[in-house]
PDB file of C-alpha atoms in Angstrom:
ATOM      1  CA  MET A   1      14.449 -57.414 -59.095  1.00 83.00           C
ATOM      2  CA  GLY A   2      12.651 -53.797 -59.670  1.00 95.00           C
ATOM      3  CA  ILE A   3      13.590 -51.242 -62.084  1.00 97.00           C
ATOM      4  CA  ILE A   4      17.684 -51.757 -62.800  1.00 97.00           C
ATOM      5  CA  LEU A   5      18.657 -48.089 -63.472  1.00 98.00           C
ATOM      6  CA  LYS A   6      22.707 -47.442 -64.694  1.00 97.00           C
ATOM      7  CA  PRO A   7      24.610 -44.523 -64.463  1.00 97.00           C
ATOM      8  CA  ILE A   8      24.775 -42.578 -67.601  1.00 98.00           C
ATOM      9  CA  ASP A   9      28.511 -42.100 -68.964  1.00 98.00           C
ATOM     10  CA  VAL A  10      29.860 -38.513 -68.694  1.00 98.00           C
ATOM     11  CA  VAL A  11      32.219 -36.881 -70.321  1.00 98.00           C
ATOM     12  CA  ASP A  12      34.076 -33.352 -70.085  1.00 98.00           C
ATOM     13  CA  ASP A  13      34.509 -32.715 -74.244  1.00 98.00           C
ATOM     14  CA  ILE A  14      33.966 -35.200 -76.859  1.00 98.00           C
ATOM     15  CA  THR A  15      34.887 -35.016 -80.517  1.00 98.00           C
ATOM     16  CA  GLN A  16      32.420 -35.922 -83.369  1.00 98.00           C
ATOM     17  CA  GLU A  17      34.147 -38.895 -84.185  1.00 98.00           C
ATOM     18  CA  GLU A  18      33.919 -40.055 -80.743  1.00 98.00           C
ATOM     19  CA  PHE A  19      30.316 -39.003 -80.471  1.00 98.00           C
ATOM     20  CA  MET A  20      29.284 -40.515 -83.241  1.00 98.00           C
ATOM     21  CA  GLU A  21      30.963 -43.802 -82.765  1.00 98.00           C
ATOM     22  CA  LYS A  22      29.362 -44.096 -79.085  1.00 98.00           C
ATOM     23  CA  TYR A  23      26.751 -42.433 -79.139  1.00 98.00           C
ATOM     24  CA  LEU A  24      24.936 -40.619 -82.106  1.00 98.00           C
ATOM     25  CA  LYS A  25      25.405 -44.349 -84.112  1.00 97.00           C
ATOM     26  CA  PRO A  26      24.106 -46.447 -81.318  1.00 97.00           C
ATOM     27  CA  ARG A  27      21.827 -44.459 -80.167  1.00 97.00           C
ATOM     28  CA  ARG A  28      23.222 -43.757 -76.450  1.00 98.00           C
ATOM     29  CA  PRO A  29      22.869 -40.897 -74.111  1.00 98.00           C
ATOM     30  CA  VAL A  30      25.412 -38.872 -72.558  1.00 98.00           C
ATOM     31  CA  VAL A  31      25.860 -36.106 -70.331  1.00 98.00           C
ATOM     32  CA  ILE A  32      28.757 -33.821 -71.547  1.00 98.00           C
ATOM     33  CA  LYS A  33      29.753 -31.727 -69.053  1.00 98.00           C
ATOM     34  CA  ASN A  34      31.827 -28.236 -70.473  1.00 97.00           C
ATOM     35  CA  MET A  35      29.628 -27.840 -73.821  1.00 97.00           C
ATOM     36  CA  ALA A  36      27.565 -25.068 -72.411  1.00 98.00           C
ATOM     37  CA  ARG A  37      30.676 -23.600 -70.538  1.00 96.00           C
ATOM     38  CA  LYS A  38      31.378 -22.217 -74.202  1.00 94.00           C
ATOM     39  CA  TRP A  39      28.279 -20.109 -74.318  1.00 98.00           C
ATOM     40  CA  PRO A  40      27.761 -16.754 -72.555  1.00 98.00           C
ATOM     41  CA  ALA A  41      24.592 -18.701 -70.991  1.00 98.00           C
ATOM     42  CA  TYR A  42      26.880 -20.061 -68.594  1.00 98.00           C
ATOM     43  CA  GLN A  43      27.572 -17.306 -66.916  1.00 97.00           C
ATOM     44  CA  LYS A  44      24.665 -14.972 -67.828  1.00 97.00           C
ATOM     45  CA  TRP A  45      21.606 -17.455 -67.683  1.00 97.00           C
ATOM     46  CA  THR A  46      20.660 -16.792 -63.680  1.00 97.00           C
ATOM     47  CA  MET A  47      17.550 -16.553 -62.294  1.00 96.00           C
ATOM     48  CA  ASP A  48      17.061 -12.445 -62.285  1.00 96.00           C
ATOM     49  CA  TYR A  49      18.494 -12.661 -65.944  1.00 97.00           C
ATOM     50  CA  VAL A  50      16.126 -14.434 -67.593  1.00 97.00           C
ATOM     51  CA  LYS A  51      13.621 -12.557 -65.384  1.00 95.00           C
ATOM     52  CA  GLU A  52      14.585  -9.070 -66.337  1.00 95.00           C
ATOM     53  CA  VAL A  53      15.041 -10.338 -70.701  1.00 95.00           C
ATOM     54  CA  VAL A  54      11.311 -12.089 -70.807  1.00 95.00           C
ATOM     55  CA  GLY A  55       9.654 -10.043 -68.007  1.00 91.00           C
ATOM     56  CA  ASP A  56       5.952 -10.139 -67.833  1.00 90.00           C
ATOM     57  CA  VAL A  57       4.956 -11.750 -70.302  1.00 93.00           C
ATOM     58  CA  GLU A  58       2.168 -14.289 -69.830  1.00 95.00           C
ATOM     59  CA  VAL A  59       3.301 -17.997 -69.620  1.00 95.00           C
ATOM     60  CA  PRO A  60       1.022 -21.406 -69.294  1.00 94.00           C
ATOM     61  CA  LEU A  61       1.836 -23.287 -66.285  1.00 95.00           C
ATOM     62  CA  TYR A  62       1.387 -27.228 -66.014  1.00 93.00           C
ATOM     63  CA  ASP A  63       1.108 -29.183 -62.733  1.00 91.00           C
ATOM     64  CA  SER A  64       1.547 -32.697 -61.858  1.00 85.00           C
ATOM     65  CA  LYS A  65      -1.999 -33.851 -61.796  1.00 84.00           C
ATOM     66  CA  LYS A  66      -3.407 -36.318 -63.968  1.00 79.00           C
ATOM     67  CA  ALA A  67      -4.245 -34.867 -67.246  1.00 72.00           C
ATOM     68  CA  ASP A  68      -8.098 -34.073 -67.913  1.00 70.00           C
ATOM     69  CA  PRO A  69      -9.345 -36.861 -69.916  1.00 60.00           C
ATOM     70  CA  ALA A  70     -11.467 -34.260 -71.985  1.00 61.00           C
ATOM     71  CA  ALA A  71      -8.435 -31.781 -72.467  1.00 65.00           C
ATOM     72  CA  PRO A  72      -5.586 -32.005 -75.908  1.00 65.00           C
ATOM     73  CA  ILE A  73      -2.316 -32.739 -74.481  1.00 66.00           C
ATOM     74  CA  ASN A  74      -0.030 -30.199 -72.866  1.00 71.00           C
ATOM     75  CA  THR A  75      -3.165 -28.221 -71.643  1.00 78.00           C
ATOM     76  CA  PRO A  76      -2.005 -25.433 -68.974  1.00 85.00           C
ATOM     77  CA  THR A  77      -3.297 -25.601 -65.729  1.00 88.00           C
ATOM     78  CA  THR A  78      -3.651 -21.913 -65.177  1.00 93.00           C
ATOM     79  CA  LYS A  79      -1.238 -19.113 -66.216  1.00 95.00           C
ATOM     80  CA  MET A  80       0.992 -16.228 -64.573  1.00 95.00           C
ATOM     81  CA  LYS A  81       3.426 -13.514 -65.120  1.00 96.00           C
ATOM     82  CA  PHE A  82       7.076 -14.504 -65.983  1.00 97.00           C
ATOM     83  CA  ALA A  83       8.523 -12.671 -63.560  1.00 96.00           C
ATOM     84  CA  ASP A  84       6.124 -13.899 -61.299  1.00 96.00           C
ATOM     85  CA  TYR A  85       6.623 -16.898 -61.740  1.00 97.00           C
ATOM     86  CA  ILE A  86      10.489 -16.968 -61.610  1.00 97.00           C
ATOM     87  CA  ASP A  87       9.877 -15.299 -58.011  1.00 97.00           C
ATOM     88  CA  LEU A  88       7.911 -18.172 -57.146  1.00 97.00           C
ATOM     89  CA  ILE A  89      10.182 -21.182 -57.830  1.00 97.00           C
ATOM     90  CA  GLN A  90      13.174 -18.678 -55.881  1.00 96.00           C
ATOM     91  CA  ARG A  91      10.822 -18.364 -53.207  1.00 95.00           C
ATOM     92  CA  GLU A  92       9.452 -21.824 -52.351  1.00 96.00           C
ATOM     93  CA  PRO A  93       8.805 -25.651 -53.698  1.00 96.00           C
ATOM     94  CA  THR A  94       6.193 -26.124 -56.426  1.00 96.00           C
ATOM     95  CA  ASP A  95       4.900 -28.602 -58.840  1.00 95.00           C
ATOM     96  CA  LEU A  96       4.110 -25.611 -61.363  1.00 95.00           C
ATOM     97  CA  ARG A  97       6.240 -25.770 -64.711  1.00 96.00           C
ATOM     98  CA  ILE A  98       6.462 -23.905 -67.792  1.00 96.00           C
ATOM     99  CA  PHE A  99       6.973 -26.190 -70.711  1.00 91.00           C
ATOM    100  CA  PHE A 100       8.435 -25.458 -73.909  1.00 93.00           C
ATOM    101  CA  PHE A 101       8.606 -22.016 -73.580  1.00 95.00           C
ATOM    102  CA  ASP A 102      10.134 -20.237 -76.759  1.00 95.00           C
ATOM    103  CA  PRO A 103      12.869 -18.105 -76.582  1.00 94.00           C
ATOM    104  CA  ILE A 104      12.272 -16.666 -80.219  1.00 93.00           C
ATOM    105  CA  LYS A 105       8.867 -15.425 -79.803  1.00 92.00           C
ATOM    106  CA  HIS A 106       9.169 -13.960 -75.953  1.00 92.00           C
ATOM    107  CA  ALA A 107      12.948 -13.165 -75.608  1.00 94.00           C
ATOM    108  CA  ASN A 108      15.008 -13.362 -78.694  1.00 93.00           C
ATOM    109  CA  LYS A 109      18.206 -11.327 -76.811  1.00 94.00           C
ATOM    110  CA  LEU A 110      18.482 -15.312 -75.330  1.00 96.00           C
ATOM    111  CA  MET A 111      19.129 -16.809 -78.728  1.00 96.00           C
ATOM    112  CA  ASP A 112      22.824 -14.904 -78.613  1.00 96.00           C
ATOM    113  CA  ASP A 113      23.184 -16.688 -75.459  1.00 97.00           C
ATOM    114  CA  PHE A 114      24.117 -20.332 -76.661  1.00 97.00           C
ATOM    115  CA  ILE A 115      25.144 -22.150 -79.651  1.00 96.00           C
ATOM    116  CA  ALA A 116      24.000 -25.748 -81.378  1.00 97.00           C
ATOM    117  CA  PRO A 117      26.589 -28.362 -81.257  1.00 97.00           C
ATOM    118  CA  LYS A 118      27.188 -28.245 -85.491  1.00 97.00           C
ATOM    119  CA  GLU A 119      30.400 -29.297 -84.445  1.00 97.00           C
ATOM    120  CA  LEU A 120      28.978 -33.164 -82.981  1.00 98.00           C
ATOM    121  CA  MET A 121      26.843 -33.357 -85.734  1.00 97.00           C
ATOM    122  CA  GLY A 122      23.922 -31.915 -88.274  1.00 96.00           C
ATOM    123  CA  GLY A 123      20.124 -31.541 -88.804  1.00 96.00           C
ATOM    124  CA  PHE A 124      19.205 -29.241 -85.903  1.00 96.00           C
ATOM    125  CA  LEU A 125      15.940 -26.680 -85.840  1.00 94.00           C
ATOM    126  CA  ASP A 126      17.455 -24.047 -84.770  1.00 92.00           C
ATOM    127  CA  LYS A 127      14.071 -22.045 -85.225  1.00 91.00           C
ATOM    128  CA  TYR A 128      13.006 -24.463 -82.417  1.00 92.00           C
ATOM    129  CA  PRO A 129      14.408 -24.351 -79.082  1.00 96.00           C
ATOM    130  CA  SER A 130      12.577 -24.861 -75.803  1.00 96.00           C
ATOM    131  CA  MET A 131      12.923 -23.660 -72.445  1.00 97.00           C
ATOM    132  CA  PHE A 132      11.502 -25.493 -69.294  1.00 97.00           C
ATOM    133  CA  PHE A 133      11.468 -24.139 -66.343  1.00 98.00           C
ATOM    134  CA  GLY A 134      10.671 -26.137 -63.013  1.00 97.00           C
ATOM    135  CA  GLY A 135      10.049 -26.094 -59.314  1.00 96.00           C
ATOM    136  CA  LYS A 136      11.725 -27.453 -56.275  1.00 97.00           C
ATOM    137  CA  SER A 137      10.063 -31.129 -56.311  1.00 94.00           C
ATOM    138  CA  SER A 138       8.208 -30.371 -59.717  1.00 96.00           C
ATOM    139  CA  VAL A 139       7.844 -33.158 -62.183  1.00 95.00           C
ATOM    140  CA  THR A 140       8.047 -33.939 -65.794  1.00 94.00           C
ATOM    141  CA  PHE A 141       5.908 -36.993 -65.948  1.00 93.00           C
ATOM    142  CA  LEU A 142       7.316 -40.319 -68.063  1.00 96.00           C
ATOM    143  CA  HIS A 143       7.010 -39.885 -71.778  1.00 96.00           C
ATOM    144  CA  PHE A 144       9.289 -39.542 -75.246  1.00 97.00           C
ATOM    145  CA  ASP A 145       9.209 -36.274 -77.350  1.00 96.00           C
ATOM    146  CA  ILE A 146       6.804 -36.500 -79.939  1.00 96.00           C
ATOM    147  CA  ASP A 147       8.520 -35.492 -83.171  1.00 96.00           C
ATOM    148  CA  MET A 148      11.369 -37.695 -82.569  1.00 97.00           C
ATOM    149  CA  ALA A 149      14.592 -35.702 -82.554  1.00 97.00           C
ATOM    150  CA  HIS A 150      17.697 -35.791 -81.071  1.00 98.00           C
ATOM    151  CA  ILE A 151      17.923 -33.437 -77.893  1.00 98.00           C
ATOM    152  CA  PHE A 152      20.577 -31.721 -76.045  1.00 98.00           C
ATOM    153  CA  HIS A 153      18.934 -30.768 -72.998  1.00 98.00           C
ATOM    154  CA  THR A 154      20.925 -28.248 -70.754  1.00 98.00           C
ATOM    155  CA  HIS A 155      20.595 -27.034 -67.581  1.00 98.00           C
ATOM    156  CA  PHE A 156      21.247 -24.254 -65.603  1.00 98.00           C
ATOM    157  CA  ASN A 157      20.612 -22.601 -61.876  1.00 97.00           C
ATOM    158  CA  GLY A 158      20.151 -26.138 -60.418  1.00 97.00           C
ATOM    159  CA  ARG A 159      19.992 -29.775 -60.142  1.00 98.00           C
ATOM    160  CA  LYS A 160      17.870 -32.112 -61.760  1.00 98.00           C
ATOM    161  CA  HIS A 161      17.338 -35.585 -61.637  1.00 98.00           C
ATOM    162  CA  VAL A 162      16.728 -37.720 -64.807  1.00 98.00           C
ATOM    163  CA  LYS A 163      15.628 -41.121 -65.452  1.00 98.00           C
ATOM    164  CA  LEU A 164      15.836 -42.404 -69.363  1.00 98.00           C
ATOM    165  CA  PHE A 165      14.603 -45.339 -71.081  1.00 98.00           C
ATOM    166  CA  GLU A 166      15.125 -46.798 -74.773  1.00 98.00           C
ATOM    167  CA  TYR A 167      12.020 -46.650 -76.770  1.00 98.00           C
ATOM    168  CA  LYS A 168      12.035 -50.335 -76.872  1.00 98.00           C
ATOM    169  CA  TRP A 169      10.915 -50.716 -73.021  1.00 98.00           C
ATOM    170  CA  LYS A 170       7.822 -49.119 -74.015  1.00 98.00           C
ATOM    171  CA  GLU A 171       5.023 -51.643 -73.851  1.00 98.00           C
ATOM    172  CA  ARG A 172       6.318 -52.117 -69.921  1.00 98.00           C
ATOM    173  CA  LEU A 173       6.405 -48.824 -69.380  1.00 98.00           C
ATOM    174  CA  TYR A 174       2.628 -49.229 -69.711  1.00 98.00           C
ATOM    175  CA  ARG A 175       2.492 -46.822 -72.437  1.00 97.00           C
ATOM    176  CA  LEU A 176      -1.490 -45.189 -73.575  1.00 96.00           C
ATOM    177  CA  PRO A 177      -2.376 -46.240 -76.951  1.00 96.00           C
ATOM    178  CA  TYR A 178      -2.353 -42.972 -79.756  1.00 95.00           C
ATOM    179  CA  ALA A 179       0.185 -41.288 -77.373  1.00 94.00           C
ATOM    180  CA  THR A 180       3.589 -40.867 -76.165  1.00 95.00           C
ATOM    181  CA  TYR A 181       3.115 -41.054 -72.486  1.00 95.00           C
ATOM    182  CA  ALA A 182       2.961 -43.487 -69.864  1.00 96.00           C
ATOM    183  CA  LEU A 183       0.494 -44.409 -67.796  1.00 95.00           C
ATOM    184  CA  GLU A 184      -0.071 -41.421 -64.757  1.00 92.00           C
ATOM    185  CA  ASP A 185      -0.902 -43.686 -62.090  1.00 92.00           C
ATOM    186  CA  TYR A 186       2.125 -45.028 -61.189  1.00 95.00           C
ATOM    187  CA  ASP A 187       5.262 -43.232 -59.642  1.00 94.00           C
ATOM    188  CA  ILE A 188       8.393 -44.609 -61.230  1.00 96.00           C
ATOM    189  CA  ASP A 189      10.211 -43.064 -59.072  1.00 94.00           C
ATOM    190  CA  ASN A 190       9.082 -45.403 -56.464  1.00 94.00           C
ATOM    191  CA  PRO A 191       6.777 -47.933 -58.510  1.00 96.00           C
ATOM    192  CA  ASP A 192       4.401 -50.078 -57.178  1.00 96.00           C
ATOM    193  CA  PHE A 193       5.453 -53.474 -58.636  1.00 97.00           C
ATOM    194  CA  GLU A 194       2.533 -55.572 -57.060  1.00 96.00           C
ATOM    195  CA  LYS A 195       0.181 -53.227 -58.706  1.00 97.00           C
ATOM    196  CA  TYR A 196       2.208 -52.722 -61.897  1.00 98.00           C
ATOM    197  CA  PRO A 197       4.476 -55.759 -62.389  1.00 98.00           C
ATOM    198  CA  ALA A 198       5.636 -55.239 -65.707  1.00 98.00           C
ATOM    199  CA  LEU A 199       7.469 -52.788 -64.311  1.00 98.00           C
ATOM    200  CA  ASP A 200       9.708 -54.862 -62.985  1.00 97.00           C
ATOM    201  CA  GLY A 201      13.182 -55.983 -64.419  1.00 97.00           C
ATOM    202  CA  VAL A 202      12.626 -52.314 -66.879  1.00 98.00           C
ATOM    203  CA  GLU A 203      15.825 -51.594 -67.527  1.00 98.00           C
ATOM    204  CA  GLY A 204      17.546 -47.182 -67.788  1.00 98.00           C
ATOM    205  CA  ILE A 205      19.706 -45.011 -67.178  1.00 98.00           C
ATOM    206  CA  GLU A 206      20.123 -42.447 -64.379  1.00 98.00           C
ATOM    207  CA  CYS A 207      21.884 -39.162 -64.096  1.00 98.00           C
ATOM    208  CA  PHE A 208      21.957 -35.809 -61.960  1.00 98.00           C
ATOM    209  CA  LEU A 209      22.326 -32.677 -63.864  1.00 98.00           C
ATOM    210  CA  GLU A 210      24.178 -29.483 -62.424  1.00 98.00           C
ATOM    211  CA  HIS A 211      24.640 -26.006 -63.778  1.00 98.00           C
ATOM    212  CA  GLY A 212      25.712 -26.313 -67.348  1.00 98.00           C
ATOM    213  CA  ASP A 213      25.719 -29.678 -67.708  1.00 98.00           C
ATOM    214  CA  THR A 214      24.481 -31.125 -71.132  1.00 98.00           C
ATOM    215  CA  LEU A 215      22.053 -34.072 -71.718  1.00 98.00           C
ATOM    216  CA  PHE A 216      22.474 -35.658 -74.850  1.00 98.00           C
ATOM    217  CA  MET A 217      18.945 -37.882 -75.378  1.00 98.00           C
ATOM    218  CA  PRO A 218      18.576 -39.843 -79.065  1.00 98.00           C
ATOM    219  CA  THR A 219      15.409 -40.155 -80.729  1.00 98.00           C
ATOM    220  CA  GLY A 220      12.559 -42.023 -79.086  1.00 97.00           C
ATOM    221  CA  TRP A 221      14.882 -42.468 -75.544  1.00 98.00           C
ATOM    222  CA  TRP A 222      11.621 -42.403 -72.868  1.00 98.00           C
ATOM    223  CA  HIS A 223      12.782 -39.551 -69.986  1.00 98.00           C
ATOM    224  CA  TRP A 224      11.001 -39.018 -66.445  1.00 98.00           C
ATOM    225  CA  MET A 225      12.622 -35.579 -64.608  1.00 97.00           C
ATOM    226  CA  LYS A 226      12.104 -34.480 -61.006  1.00 97.00           C
ATOM    227  CA  TYR A 227      13.682 -30.411 -60.370  1.00 97.00           C
ATOM    228  CA  LEU A 228      15.530 -30.894 -57.196  1.00 98.00           C
ATOM    229  CA  ASP A 229      16.080 -27.168 -56.990  1.00 97.00           C
ATOM    230  CA  GLY A 230      13.941 -24.298 -58.751  1.00 97.00           C
ATOM    231  CA  SER A 231      15.867 -24.420 -61.559  1.00 98.00           C
ATOM    232  CA  PHE A 232      15.665 -24.045 -65.819  1.00 98.00           C
ATOM    233  CA  SER A 233      17.187 -25.877 -69.244  1.00 98.00           C
ATOM    234  CA  ILE A 234      17.277 -25.434 -72.449  1.00 98.00           C
ATOM    235  CA  SER A 235      16.097 -28.322 -75.465  1.00 98.00           C
ATOM    236  CA  LEU A 236      18.061 -28.386 -78.879  1.00 98.00           C
ATOM    237  CA  ARG A 237      16.819 -30.923 -81.057  1.00 97.00           C
ATOM    238  CA  ALA A 238      18.146 -31.750 -84.188  1.00 97.00           C
ATOM    239  CA  TRP A 239      16.782 -34.571 -87.022  1.00 96.00           C
ATOM    240  CA  ASP A 240      17.748 -38.368 -86.920  1.00 95.00           C
ATOM    241  CA  LYS A 241      18.860 -39.355 -90.627  1.00 93.00           C
ATOM    242  CA  SER A 242      16.888 -41.990 -90.764  1.00 95.00           C
ATOM    243  CA  TRP A 243      13.765 -41.238 -93.473  1.00 95.00           C
ATOM    244  CA  ALA A 244      11.502 -43.668 -90.792  1.00 96.00           C
ATOM    245  CA  VAL A 245      11.981 -41.835 -87.861  1.00 96.00           C
ATOM    246  CA  LYS A 246      11.050 -38.921 -89.662  1.00 95.00           C
ATOM    247  CA  ALA A 247       7.871 -40.453 -90.892  1.00 96.00           C
ATOM    248  CA  HIS A 248       7.637 -41.659 -87.705  1.00 96.00           C
ATOM    249  CA  SER A 249       7.679 -38.212 -85.849  1.00 97.00           C
ATOM    250  CA  ILE A 250       5.225 -36.320 -88.764  1.00 96.00           C
ATOM    251  CA  TRP A 251       2.793 -39.561 -88.153  1.00 97.00           C
ATOM    252  CA  ASN A 252       2.596 -38.805 -84.558  1.00 96.00           C
ATOM    253  CA  LEU A 253       2.523 -34.944 -85.133  1.00 95.00           C
ATOM    254  CA  THR A 254      -0.471 -35.230 -87.493  1.00 96.00           C
ATOM    255  CA  VAL A 255      -2.103 -38.326 -87.289  1.00 96.00           C
ATOM    256  CA  GLN A 256      -1.893 -39.713 -84.607  1.00 95.00           C
ATOM    257  CA  ARG A 257      -2.367 -36.794 -82.518  1.00 93.00           C
ATOM    258  CA  LYS A 258      -5.525 -35.328 -84.078  1.00 94.00           C
ATOM    259  CA  PHE A 259      -6.834 -38.520 -83.900  1.00 95.00           C
ATOM    260  CA  ASP A 260      -6.391 -38.503 -80.291  1.00 92.00           C
ATOM    261  CA  ASP A 261      -7.887 -35.296 -79.782  1.00 89.00           C
ATOM    262  CA  ILE A 262     -10.553 -36.653 -81.177  1.00 92.00           C
ATOM    263  CA  MET A 263     -11.711 -39.542 -79.147  1.00 93.00           C
ATOM    264  CA  LYS A 264     -10.604 -36.966 -76.313  1.00 89.00           C
ATOM    265  CA  SER A 265     -13.388 -34.146 -76.866  1.00 88.00           C
ATOM    266  CA  ASN A 266     -15.576 -36.817 -78.221  1.00 92.00           C
ATOM    267  CA  PHE A 267     -16.057 -39.314 -75.835  1.00 93.00           C
ATOM    268  CA  LYS A 268     -13.834 -38.468 -73.272  1.00 90.00           C
ATOM    269  CA  THR A 269     -13.552 -40.614 -69.627  1.00 90.00           C
ATOM    270  CA  THR A 270     -14.765 -43.676 -71.696  1.00 94.00           C
ATOM    271  CA  TYR A 271     -12.124 -43.184 -74.110  1.00 94.00           C
ATOM    272  CA  MET A 272      -9.509 -42.651 -71.551  1.00 93.00           C
ATOM    273  CA  ASP A 273     -10.292 -45.537 -69.576  1.00 94.00           C
ATOM    274  CA  TRP A 274      -9.881 -47.802 -72.335  1.00 96.00           C
ATOM    275  CA  LYS A 275      -6.750 -46.243 -73.169  1.00 95.00           C
ATOM    276  CA  GLU A 276      -5.798 -47.253 -69.389  1.00 95.00           C
ATOM    277  CA  LYS A 277      -7.289 -50.725 -69.812  1.00 97.00           C
ATOM    278  CA  ALA A 278      -5.213 -51.187 -73.304  1.00 97.00           C
ATOM    279  CA  ALA A 279      -1.665 -49.994 -71.222  1.00 97.00           C
ATOM    280  CA  VAL A 280      -2.097 -52.491 -69.129  1.00 97.00           C
ATOM    281  CA  LYS A 281      -3.256 -55.282 -70.788  1.00 98.00           C
ATOM    282  CA  THR A 282      -0.098 -54.603 -73.241  1.00 98.00           C
ATOM    283  CA  ALA A 283       2.497 -54.505 -70.379  1.00 98.00           C
ATOM    284  CA  GLU A 284       1.384 -57.707 -68.951  1.00 97.00           C
ATOM    285  CA  LEU A 285       1.377 -59.427 -72.435  1.00 98.00           C
ATOM    286  CA  ALA A 286       4.910 -57.985 -72.750  1.00 98.00           C
ATOM    287  CA  LEU A 287       6.283 -59.136 -69.757  1.00 97.00           C
ATOM    288  CA  LYS A 288       4.264 -62.298 -70.367  1.00 97.00           C
ATOM    289  CA  ARG A 289       6.358 -62.982 -73.977  1.00 97.00           C
ATOM    290  CA  GLY A 290       9.572 -61.427 -71.661  1.00 96.00           C
ATOM    291  CA  LEU A 291       9.707 -58.345 -74.119  1.00 96.00           C
ATOM    292  CA  PRO A 292      11.817 -56.681 -75.018  1.00 97.00           C
ATOM    293  CA  LYS A 293      14.159 -59.021 -76.261  1.00 88.00           C
TER     294      LYS A 293
END
């Protein structure tokens, strides 16, 4: 049976009413083709332009290797000047990525080039836009966002492959305890179902983003992303109206993250081994019980 991936809904434009009824309320992803065509960024945001605006700021870079058991989450692999990194991803494939680049801090001029889609919904966190850069073939591991926000993710200068899974599949995806990411020992793009049988039958959504495409990812959706070209994206975040979702976000960002960092720091490999074994046990139990129902 394998992993069952359906194509995502794709629209050129969408009204607030249609967006609310078809996607926000039921929390279903959608790709909006024309939203970013109204932005100055659609024409301006070339590799050369962002390199010129950001310049020689030193940025942290992340690779695709399995995380160090003792390191806090999102610990960078190395650092490089931004302009040199842009040259690198234009020149050759690399698994190095820039994760959560802050345009307010590093290149405020970029803030004039995009517009949060407030005509579709409220709750935007205007002070927290994030940009992501990746070399050809680089991969963002399977995870859901710790703050549980809705995300409008717009891609530029290339193509990106995205796989999405509803939050309810978390056990079957081998979620690690006290974390927002999955076991890193399997490849969701080419899984070994004999070794990870709980993945067999998992249902998701697949899409391919091109320049200017905007992906709406509702709160809690798991996502895996692969850069098919050296390219970049910007994510605009918005709160869900649910106080339960807000409480989940606060828990993830404070209690859960702090506890996890303390345990990693003190117990290192022993703690990570326990987490991985617990993820496997939970996934196998979920499969046996036929979850989710």
